[in-house]
Tab-separated table of C-alpha atoms and ligand atoms in Angstrom:
chain	number	residue	atom	x	y	z
A	1	MET	CA	17.834	-3.485	-10.612
A	2	THR	CA	19.661	-0.241	-10.035
A	3	ALA	CA	18.092	2.497	-7.971
A	4	VAL	CA	16.757	5.521	-9.857
A	5	LEU	CA	15.531	7.623	-6.973
A	6	HIS	CA	17.554	8.322	-3.840
A	7	ILE	CA	16.057	10.379	-1.059
A	8	ARG	CA	18.257	11.372	1.842
A	9	ASN	CA	17.057	12.633	5.174
A	10	ILE	CA	14.104	14.712	4.003
A	11	VAL	CA	12.475	16.891	6.649
A	12	LYS	CA	9.229	18.740	5.927
A	13	GLN	CA	7.720	20.898	8.611
A	14	TYR	CA	4.283	22.580	8.614
A	15	GLY	CA	4.417	25.028	11.518
A	16	GLU	CA	4.837	22.855	14.606
A	17	ALA	CA	3.957	19.637	12.798
A	18	ARG	CA	6.614	17.518	11.171
A	19	ALA	CA	5.057	15.859	8.108
A	20	LEU	CA	8.324	14.123	7.120
A	21	ASP	CA	10.878	13.399	9.806
A	22	GLY	CA	14.141	12.378	8.171
A	23	VAL	CA	12.885	10.173	5.337
A	24	SER	CA	15.559	8.268	3.405
A	25	LEU	CA	14.975	5.689	0.683
A	26	SER	CA	16.231	4.278	-2.613
A	27	LEU	CA	13.803	3.073	-5.255
A	28	PRO	CA	14.530	0.701	-8.142
A	29	GLY	CA	13.816	1.659	-11.753
A	30	ASP	CA	11.225	-0.070	-13.966
A	31	SER	CA	9.121	-1.279	-11.048
A	32	TYR	CA	5.845	-0.799	-9.225
A	33	ILE	CA	6.280	0.691	-5.767
A	34	SER	CA	3.501	1.004	-3.197
A	35	LEU	CA	3.720	3.611	-0.481
A	36	LEU	CA	1.409	2.513	2.332
A	37	GLY	CA	0.526	4.472	5.434
A	38	PRO	CA	-2.377	5.549	7.615
A	39	SER	CA	-4.078	8.874	7.006
A	40	GLY	CA	-1.861	11.763	8.117
A	41	SER	CA	1.373	9.738	8.003
A	42	GLY	CA	2.910	12.023	5.355
A	43	LYS	CA	2.256	10.123	2.089
A	44	THR	CA	0.933	13.061	0.067
A	45	THR	CA	3.640	15.326	1.477
A	46	LEU	CA	6.358	12.898	0.374
A	47	LEU	CA	4.940	12.768	-3.178
A	48	ARG	CA	4.650	16.559	-3.301
A	49	VAL	CA	8.245	16.963	-2.141
A	50	ILE	CA	9.478	14.493	-4.799
A	51	ALA	CA	7.430	16.256	-7.497
A	52	GLY	CA	8.688	19.673	-6.379
A	53	PHE	CA	5.372	21.195	-5.238
A	54	GLU	CA	6.749	21.488	-1.699
A	55	ARG	CA	10.218	22.492	-0.627
A	56	PRO	CA	11.676	20.445	2.239
A	57	GLU	CA	13.533	22.104	5.138
A	58	ALA	CA	16.359	19.599	4.865
A	59	GLY	CA	17.518	16.669	2.745
A	60	GLU	CA	18.413	15.833	-0.823
A	61	ILE	CA	16.693	14.087	-3.727
A	62	HIS	CA	18.663	12.463	-6.539
A	63	PHE	CA	16.895	11.104	-9.608
A	64	GLN	CA	18.668	9.190	-12.383
A	65	GLY	CA	22.024	10.328	-11.067
A	66	LYS	CA	21.096	14.001	-10.887
A	67	ARG	CA	20.216	16.163	-7.906
A	68	ILE	CA	16.651	17.409	-8.492
A	69	ASP	CA	15.468	19.031	-5.252
A	70	THR	CA	16.755	22.382	-6.466
A	71	LEU	CA	14.836	22.100	-9.784
A	72	ALA	CA	11.323	23.361	-10.618
A	73	PRO	CA	8.635	20.628	-10.906
A	74	HIS	CA	8.524	20.668	-14.733
A	75	GLU	CA	12.305	20.211	-14.937
A	76	ARG	CA	12.321	16.969	-12.912
A	77	GLY	CA	10.962	14.478	-15.479
A	78	ILE	CA	8.450	13.213	-12.934
A	79	GLY	CA	4.702	12.956	-13.609
A	80	PHE	CA	1.931	13.286	-11.035
A	81	VAL	CA	-1.564	11.788	-11.068
A	82	PHE	CA	-3.777	13.614	-8.596
A	83	GLN	CA	-6.200	11.992	-6.197
A	84	ASN	CA	-9.266	13.713	-7.723
A	85	PHE	CA	-7.981	13.339	-11.351
A	86	ALA	CA	-8.015	17.172	-11.882
A	87	LEU	CA	-9.264	16.912	-15.497
A	88	PHE	CA	-10.639	19.800	-17.577
A	89	PRO	CA	-14.413	19.159	-17.626
A	90	HIS	CA	-15.064	21.238	-20.771
A	91	LEU	CA	-12.427	19.439	-22.883
A	92	SER	CA	-12.814	16.040	-24.560
A	93	VAL	CA	-10.861	12.911	-23.628
A	94	GLU	CA	-8.469	13.562	-26.509
A	95	GLN	CA	-8.029	17.263	-25.688
A	96	ASN	CA	-7.339	16.500	-22.021
A	97	ILE	CA	-4.613	14.035	-22.949
A	98	GLY	CA	-3.028	16.340	-25.532
A	99	PHE	CA	-3.191	19.392	-23.278
A	100	GLY	CA	0.043	18.751	-21.436
A	101	LEU	CA	1.984	18.307	-24.678
A	102	THR	CA	0.885	21.483	-26.437
A	103	ASN	CA	0.783	23.733	-23.367
A	104	ARG	CA	3.818	22.816	-21.324
A	105	ALA	CA	6.373	25.489	-20.436
A	106	VAL	CA	9.385	23.509	-21.578
A	107	ASP	CA	9.545	22.033	-25.058
A	108	PRO	CA	5.856	22.305	-26.088
A	109	ILE	CA	4.970	20.159	-29.102
A	110	LEU	CA	3.549	22.364	-31.859
A	111	ASP	CA	3.418	19.780	-34.624
A	112	ASP	CA	-0.285	18.805	-34.729
A	113	ALA	CA	0.361	15.501	-36.486
A	114	LEU	CA	2.879	14.482	-33.803
A	115	VAL	CA	0.497	15.435	-30.988
A	116	THR	CA	-2.306	13.475	-32.651
A	117	ARG	CA	-0.104	10.406	-33.036
A	118	ARG	CA	1.180	10.481	-29.454
A	119	VAL	CA	-2.344	10.994	-28.076
A	120	LYS	CA	-3.635	8.125	-30.223
A	121	ASP	CA	-0.902	5.770	-28.971
A	122	MET	CA	-1.682	6.740	-25.411
A	123	ILE	CA	-5.427	6.214	-25.857
A	124	ALA	CA	-4.677	2.704	-27.094
A	125	LEU	CA	-2.263	2.037	-24.212
A	126	VAL	CA	-4.761	2.929	-21.473
A	127	GLY	CA	-7.733	1.331	-23.261
A	128	LEU	CA	-9.856	4.371	-24.188
A	129	LYS	CA	-10.330	3.645	-27.906
A	130	GLY	CA	-13.695	4.863	-29.180
A	131	LEU	CA	-14.053	7.496	-26.440
A	132	GLU	CA	-11.703	10.127	-27.935
A	133	GLY	CA	-14.398	12.745	-28.558
A	134	ARG	CA	-16.387	12.234	-25.347
A	135	ALA	CA	-16.630	15.037	-22.814
A	136	ILE	CA	-15.183	14.279	-19.372
A	137	SER	CA	-18.708	14.543	-17.925
A	138	GLN	CA	-19.796	11.678	-20.216
A	139	ILE	CA	-17.319	9.042	-19.027
A	140	SER	CA	-17.199	6.805	-15.951
A	141	GLY	CA	-14.899	7.073	-12.938
A	142	GLY	CA	-12.619	4.313	-14.184
A	143	GLN	CA	-12.372	6.003	-17.588
A	144	LYS	CA	-11.514	9.329	-15.931
A	145	GLN	CA	-8.744	7.526	-14.076
A	146	ARG	CA	-7.355	6.317	-17.419
A	147	VAL	CA	-7.531	9.822	-18.913
A	148	ALA	CA	-5.645	11.249	-15.919
A	149	LEU	CA	-2.976	8.576	-16.290
A	150	ALA	CA	-2.726	9.034	-20.068
A	151	ARG	CA	-2.416	12.787	-19.692
A	152	THR	CA	0.604	12.258	-17.467
A	153	LEU	CA	2.183	9.418	-19.476
A	154	VAL	CA	1.936	11.254	-22.800
A	155	THR	CA	4.601	13.705	-21.593
A	156	GLU	CA	6.976	10.703	-21.229
A	157	PRO	CA	7.970	11.122	-17.586
A	158	LYS	CA	10.712	8.856	-16.205
A	159	MET	CA	8.666	8.218	-13.087
A	160	VAL	CA	4.989	8.636	-12.184
A	161	LEU	CA	3.665	9.526	-8.741
A	162	LEU	CA	0.069	8.463	-8.078
A	163	ASP	CA	-1.748	9.767	-4.998
A	164	GLU	CA	-4.443	7.264	-3.975
A	165	PRO	CA	-5.336	6.769	-7.653
A	166	LEU	CA	-8.068	4.219	-6.946
A	167	GLY	CA	-9.577	5.992	-3.952
A	168	ALA	CA	-12.410	7.617	-5.914
A	169	LEU	CA	-13.532	4.366	-7.583
A	170	ASP	CA	-16.091	1.872	-6.294
A	171	ALA	CA	-14.867	-1.434	-4.883
A	172	ASN	CA	-15.283	-3.623	-8.011
A	173	LEU	CA	-13.594	-1.145	-10.287
A	174	ARG	CA	-10.807	-0.639	-7.781
A	175	THR	CA	-9.881	-4.304	-7.984
A	176	SER	CA	-9.922	-4.483	-11.792
A	177	MET	CA	-7.968	-1.224	-12.125
A	178	ARG	CA	-5.182	-2.764	-9.993
A	179	SER	CA	-4.156	-5.206	-12.684
A	180	GLU	CA	-4.825	-2.608	-15.363
A	181	LEU	CA	-2.403	-0.142	-13.759
A	182	ARG	CA	0.256	-2.845	-13.419
A	183	ARG	CA	-0.202	-3.826	-17.073
A	184	ILE	CA	0.068	-0.233	-18.294
A	185	ARG	CA	3.192	0.300	-16.216
A	186	GLU	CA	4.843	-2.835	-17.574
A	187	ARG	CA	4.168	-1.732	-21.124
A	188	CYS	CA	5.685	1.724	-20.689
A	189	GLY	CA	8.569	0.615	-18.415
A	190	VAL	CA	8.297	3.685	-16.162
A	191	THR	CA	8.568	3.436	-12.365
A	192	PHE	CA	5.237	4.018	-10.604
A	193	LEU	CA	5.154	5.216	-7.001
A	194	HIS	CA	1.586	4.525	-5.877
A	195	VAL	CA	0.290	5.949	-2.592
A	196	THR	CA	-2.475	4.076	-0.833
A	197	GLY	CA	-4.045	3.745	2.586
A	198	SER	CA	-5.158	0.189	1.771
A	199	GLU	CA	-2.875	-2.621	2.887
A	200	THR	CA	-4.440	-5.118	0.486
A	201	GLU	CA	-3.934	-2.735	-2.438
A	202	ALA	CA	-0.324	-2.008	-1.457
A	203	LEU	CA	0.563	-5.695	-1.046
A	204	ALA	CA	-1.250	-6.760	-4.224
A	205	MET	CA	0.290	-4.098	-6.419
A	206	GLY	CA	3.786	-3.293	-5.246
A	207	ASP	CA	6.940	-5.124	-6.300
A	208	THR	CA	8.343	-3.056	-3.464
A	209	VAL	CA	6.287	-1.769	-0.548
A	210	LEU	CA	7.223	1.182	1.649
A	211	VAL	CA	5.379	1.656	4.925
A	212	LEU	CA	5.199	5.211	6.201
A	213	GLU	CA	4.324	5.627	9.852
A	214	ARG	CA	4.195	8.984	11.628
A	215	ALA	CA	6.408	10.842	9.175
A	216	ARG	CA	9.040	8.091	8.990
A	217	ILE	CA	9.646	5.017	6.835
A	218	ALA	CA	8.794	2.132	9.159
A	219	GLN	CA	9.586	-0.663	6.685
A	220	HIS	CA	10.799	-1.095	3.123
A	221	GLY	CA	10.726	-4.485	1.381
A	222	ASP	CA	8.989	-6.752	-1.081
A	223	ALA	CA	5.306	-7.474	-0.462
A	224	ASP	CA	6.005	-11.004	0.865
A	225	THR	CA	8.457	-9.758	3.460
A	226	ILE	CA	6.131	-7.013	4.671
A	227	TYR	CA	3.215	-9.455	4.885
A	228	ASN	CA	5.153	-12.292	6.527
A	229	ARG	CA	7.625	-10.283	8.616
A	230	PRO	CA	6.263	-6.870	9.566
A	231	CYS	CA	9.180	-5.249	11.393
A	232	SER	CA	7.240	-3.731	14.291
A	233	PRO	CA	3.932	-4.162	16.130
A	234	ALA	CA	2.786	-0.872	14.554
A	235	VAL	CA	3.308	-2.206	11.021
A	236	ALA	CA	1.714	-5.558	11.957
A	237	ARG	CA	-1.318	-3.748	13.388
A	238	PHE	CA	-1.639	-1.538	10.338
A	239	LEU	CA	-1.555	-4.545	7.969
A	240	ASN	CA	-4.866	-5.557	9.528
A	241	CYS	CA	-4.173	-9.287	9.372
A	242	TYR	CA	-2.348	-9.934	12.670
A	243	ASN	CA	-3.633	-10.558	16.173
A	244	LEU	CA	-1.412	-8.702	18.627
A	245	LEU	CA	-1.029	-9.681	22.254
A	246	SER	CA	0.860	-7.859	24.977
A	247	GLY	CA	2.625	-9.582	27.843
A	248	ARG	CA	6.093	-10.568	29.037
A	249	VAL	CA	8.717	-13.138	28.150
A	250	GLU	CA	9.446	-15.664	30.888
A	251	GLY	CA	12.034	-18.228	29.897
A	252	GLU	CA	10.568	-20.103	26.942
A	253	ASN	CA	7.069	-18.684	27.312
A	254	PHE	CA	5.213	-15.536	26.378
A	255	VAL	CA	2.935	-14.827	29.325
A	256	SER	CA	-0.039	-12.648	28.443
A	257	PRO	CA	-3.275	-11.832	30.301
A	258	VAL	CA	-5.104	-14.143	27.872
A	259	GLY	CA	-2.905	-17.193	28.302
A	260	THR	CA	0.621	-18.564	28.235
A	261	LEU	CA	2.102	-19.280	24.811
A	262	SER	CA	5.151	-21.472	24.438
A	263	LEU	CA	7.842	-19.915	22.280
A	264	GLY	CA	9.970	-22.996	21.667
A	265	GLY	CA	13.243	-21.262	22.490
A	266	LEU	CA	14.626	-18.460	24.577
A	267	HIS	CA	13.597	-14.964	23.539
A	268	GLN	CA	14.970	-11.603	24.437
A	269	LYS	CA	13.474	-9.973	27.496
A	270	ALA	CA	12.113	-6.497	26.873
A	271	ALA	CA	10.039	-3.899	28.683
A	272	ASN	CA	6.869	-4.267	26.582
A	273	PRO	CA	7.186	-7.175	24.197
A	274	ALA	CA	4.406	-7.859	21.706
A	275	TYR	CA	3.340	-11.168	20.224
A	276	ALA	CA	1.797	-11.331	16.753
A	277	ILE	CA	0.087	-14.173	14.915
A	278	ARG	CA	-1.465	-13.777	11.490
A	279	TYR	CA	-5.221	-14.384	11.146
A	280	ASP	CA	-4.735	-17.093	8.519
A	281	ARG	CA	-2.131	-19.060	10.518
A	282	VAL	CA	-4.569	-20.064	13.229
A	283	SER	CA	-6.609	-23.244	13.231
A	284	ILE	CA	-9.815	-23.715	15.178
A	285	ARG	CA	-10.212	-26.946	17.180
A	286	SER	CA	-12.614	-28.316	19.717
A	287	GLU	CA	-11.947	-27.252	23.306
A	288	THR	CA	-10.714	-30.722	24.254
A	289	ALA	CA	-8.357	-31.202	21.286
A	290	SER	CA	-4.700	-31.331	22.209
A	291	LEU	CA	-1.897	-29.329	20.661
A	292	GLY	CA	0.355	-30.984	18.093
A	293	GLU	CA	4.142	-31.072	18.025
A	294	GLY	CA	5.591	-27.556	17.743
A	295	GLU	CA	2.229	-25.895	18.322
A	296	THR	CA	0.957	-23.420	20.840
A	297	GLY	CA	-2.410	-21.770	21.396
A	298	ILE	CA	-5.132	-20.392	23.609
A	299	GLU	CA	-8.748	-20.992	24.450
A	300	ALA	CA	-11.404	-18.547	23.332
A	301	THR	CA	-15.153	-18.049	22.969
A	302	PHE	CA	-16.646	-17.937	19.487
A	303	ILE	CA	-18.610	-14.775	18.739
A	304	THR	CA	-19.476	-14.645	15.034
A	305	SER	CA	-18.274	-15.253	11.462
A	306	GLU	CA	-18.185	-13.075	8.397
A	307	TYR	CA	-18.027	-14.333	4.799
A	308	THR	CA	-15.903	-12.305	2.404
A	309	GLY	CA	-16.283	-14.444	-0.729
A	310	SER	CA	-12.955	-16.265	-0.744
A	311	ALA	CA	-12.593	-16.575	3.027
A	312	VAL	CA	-14.445	-16.792	6.313
A	313	ASN	CA	-13.329	-14.554	9.149
A	314	ALA	CA	-14.212	-15.950	12.567
A	315	PHE	CA	-14.155	-13.696	15.622
A	316	PHE	CA	-13.379	-14.988	19.111
A	317	MET	CA	-13.296	-13.363	22.518
A	318	LEU	CA	-10.278	-13.835	24.765
A	319	ALA	CA	-10.165	-13.933	28.577
A	320	ASP	CA	-9.597	-10.156	28.820
A	321	GLY	CA	-12.529	-9.328	26.493
A	322	SER	CA	-10.350	-8.547	23.471
A	323	VAL	CA	-11.197	-9.898	20.019
A	324	PHE	CA	-9.067	-12.508	18.234
A	325	GLU	CA	-9.602	-13.046	14.510
A	326	VAL	CA	-9.097	-16.196	12.448
A	327	GLU	CA	-9.213	-16.255	8.657
A	328	GLN	CA	-10.024	-19.501	6.855
A	329	HIS	CA	-9.451	-19.496	3.110
A	330	LEU	CA	-12.212	-21.477	1.467
A	331	SER	CA	-9.801	-22.890	-1.090
A	332	HIS	CA	-8.018	-24.693	1.782
A	333	THR	CA	-10.928	-25.768	3.939
A	334	PRO	CA	-14.659	-26.137	3.419
A	335	PRO	CA	-16.677	-23.652	5.498
A	336	SER	CA	-17.271	-24.844	9.048
A	337	THR	CA	-19.863	-23.672	11.511
A	338	PHE	CA	-19.134	-22.834	15.119
A	339	GLU	CA	-21.432	-22.570	18.086
A	340	PRO	CA	-21.856	-19.004	19.380
A	341	GLN	CA	-20.660	-18.638	22.983
A	342	ALA	CA	-18.987	-22.067	22.874
A	343	ARG	CA	-15.327	-22.483	23.825
A	344	TYR	CA	-12.729	-23.496	21.232
A	345	ARG	CA	-9.016	-24.093	21.174
A	346	LEU	CA	-7.129	-21.831	18.781
A	347	ALA	CA	-3.805	-23.332	17.721
A	348	TRP	CA	-0.870	-22.364	15.535
A	349	LYS	CA	2.718	-23.310	14.887
A	350	ARG	CA	5.151	-21.656	17.308
A	351	GLU	CA	7.384	-20.731	14.391
A	352	ASP	CA	4.562	-18.735	12.774
A	353	ALA	CA	4.414	-16.273	15.671
A	354	LEU	CA	6.395	-13.054	15.662
A	355	VAL	CA	7.748	-11.781	18.976
A	356	TYR	CA	8.794	-8.142	19.150
A	357	ALA	CA	11.179	-7.039	21.846
B	401	ADP	P1	-1.342	11.532	4.200
B	401	ADP	O1	-1.308	11.854	2.742
B	401	ADP	O2	-0.524	10.343	4.592
B	401	ADP	O3	-2.735	11.417	4.735
B	401	ADP	P2	-0.278	14.222	4.494
B	401	ADP	O4	1.038	14.172	3.828
B	401	ADP	O5	-1.390	14.846	3.759
B	401	ADP	O6	-0.666	12.761	5.001
B	401	ADP	O7	-0.134	14.991	5.872
B	401	ADP	C1	0.873	14.705	6.833
B	401	ADP	C2	0.755	15.687	7.990
B	401	ADP	O8	1.064	17.008	7.560
B	401	ADP	C3	-0.648	15.761	8.579
B	401	ADP	O9	-0.530	15.909	9.971
B	401	ADP	C4	-1.231	16.997	7.930
B	401	ADP	O10	-2.186	17.577	8.764
B	401	ADP	C5	-0.014	17.892	7.766
B	401	ADP	N1	-0.135	18.755	6.574
B	401	ADP	C6	-0.178	18.339	5.294
B	401	ADP	N2	-0.263	19.387	4.438
B	401	ADP	C7	-0.269	20.495	5.210
B	401	ADP	C8	-0.338	21.921	4.933
B	401	ADP	N3	-0.395	22.379	3.697
B	401	ADP	N4	-0.321	22.748	5.988
B	401	ADP	C9	-0.256	22.275	7.257
B	401	ADP	N5	-0.180	20.986	7.590
B	401	ADP	C10	-0.192	20.088	6.591
B	402	MG	MG1	-2.845	11.997	1.276
């Protein structure tokens, strides 16, 4: 896949605050890209700079082989779906979708039959058949989301930027709209850059995932790589599925206040190394069970469990009072019960741990 969007060294400053601090990236065409980051990390600013609503202090943007950062937003061939949908409440579904075609500054479409046909195709694509004449106030949140998307897609952009497009929907709808958005994108072949604060949404949806952290790209890779190999403790923490321990490397061990973990090989010494183990890589054993070949682990006190439908999350307390989480997928193991306040041995394969220098 060849890259369609190249961003080089973008800096965006708001007064004293740097919202983007030298952001560079290349994005492939015809793919779904998630941009993940905590609130305030610069996600919306990056989208607005790409779309042309904000002018960066430094840097360049090239799209489909052409420099675009000097162009007005409507000259860039990039569509934008806003967080709050920004639909016209007094217009119907059909009129909202057609609006951008008949009223745009460049190349408005004045042939009614052509507008009608393009709007009809778009209504079919996003699954709004039968709702053409409805007022925006008479449709659900998920349907509004589809109208907002259709209104952007009907103008045939080469890339679509979506700012937390599922944020306004309730949890059930959010999950079903994930696959719907992916399906729509595949059918129109346009690159989607989808901003989200949810790690599960970013990993589930993106062919490529970008992690933005404090105005910089912290990691850029496919979802598997980000999930299995977060490149820093900050990314691991943000993914919300890793236990992180601090300590020091001594020979072949990681020595932390909560126990000594064997590393099975020499590791680099560093000032403040961090040790990460994913929630679902840990097994729970009785206190007296021994460790297997190639395993390491610690002892902990069971606090409580939480059922999430497909998994059980068990929470333990470590020697320093910190919480250690274990996720057991119910497809792998039947649910087990643990005794509150009892001691258990938590074990995992040494090779599953990540050690950050
Ligand atoms: P995100 O979308 O990841 O939550 P934003 O891009 O909205 O983050 O904001 C990044 C940083 O820039 C934040 O610190 C925010 O307060 C600041 N910021 C964003 N927009 C403006 C603005 N128009 N004026 C001043 N500061 C802004
Ligand atoms: Mg935002």
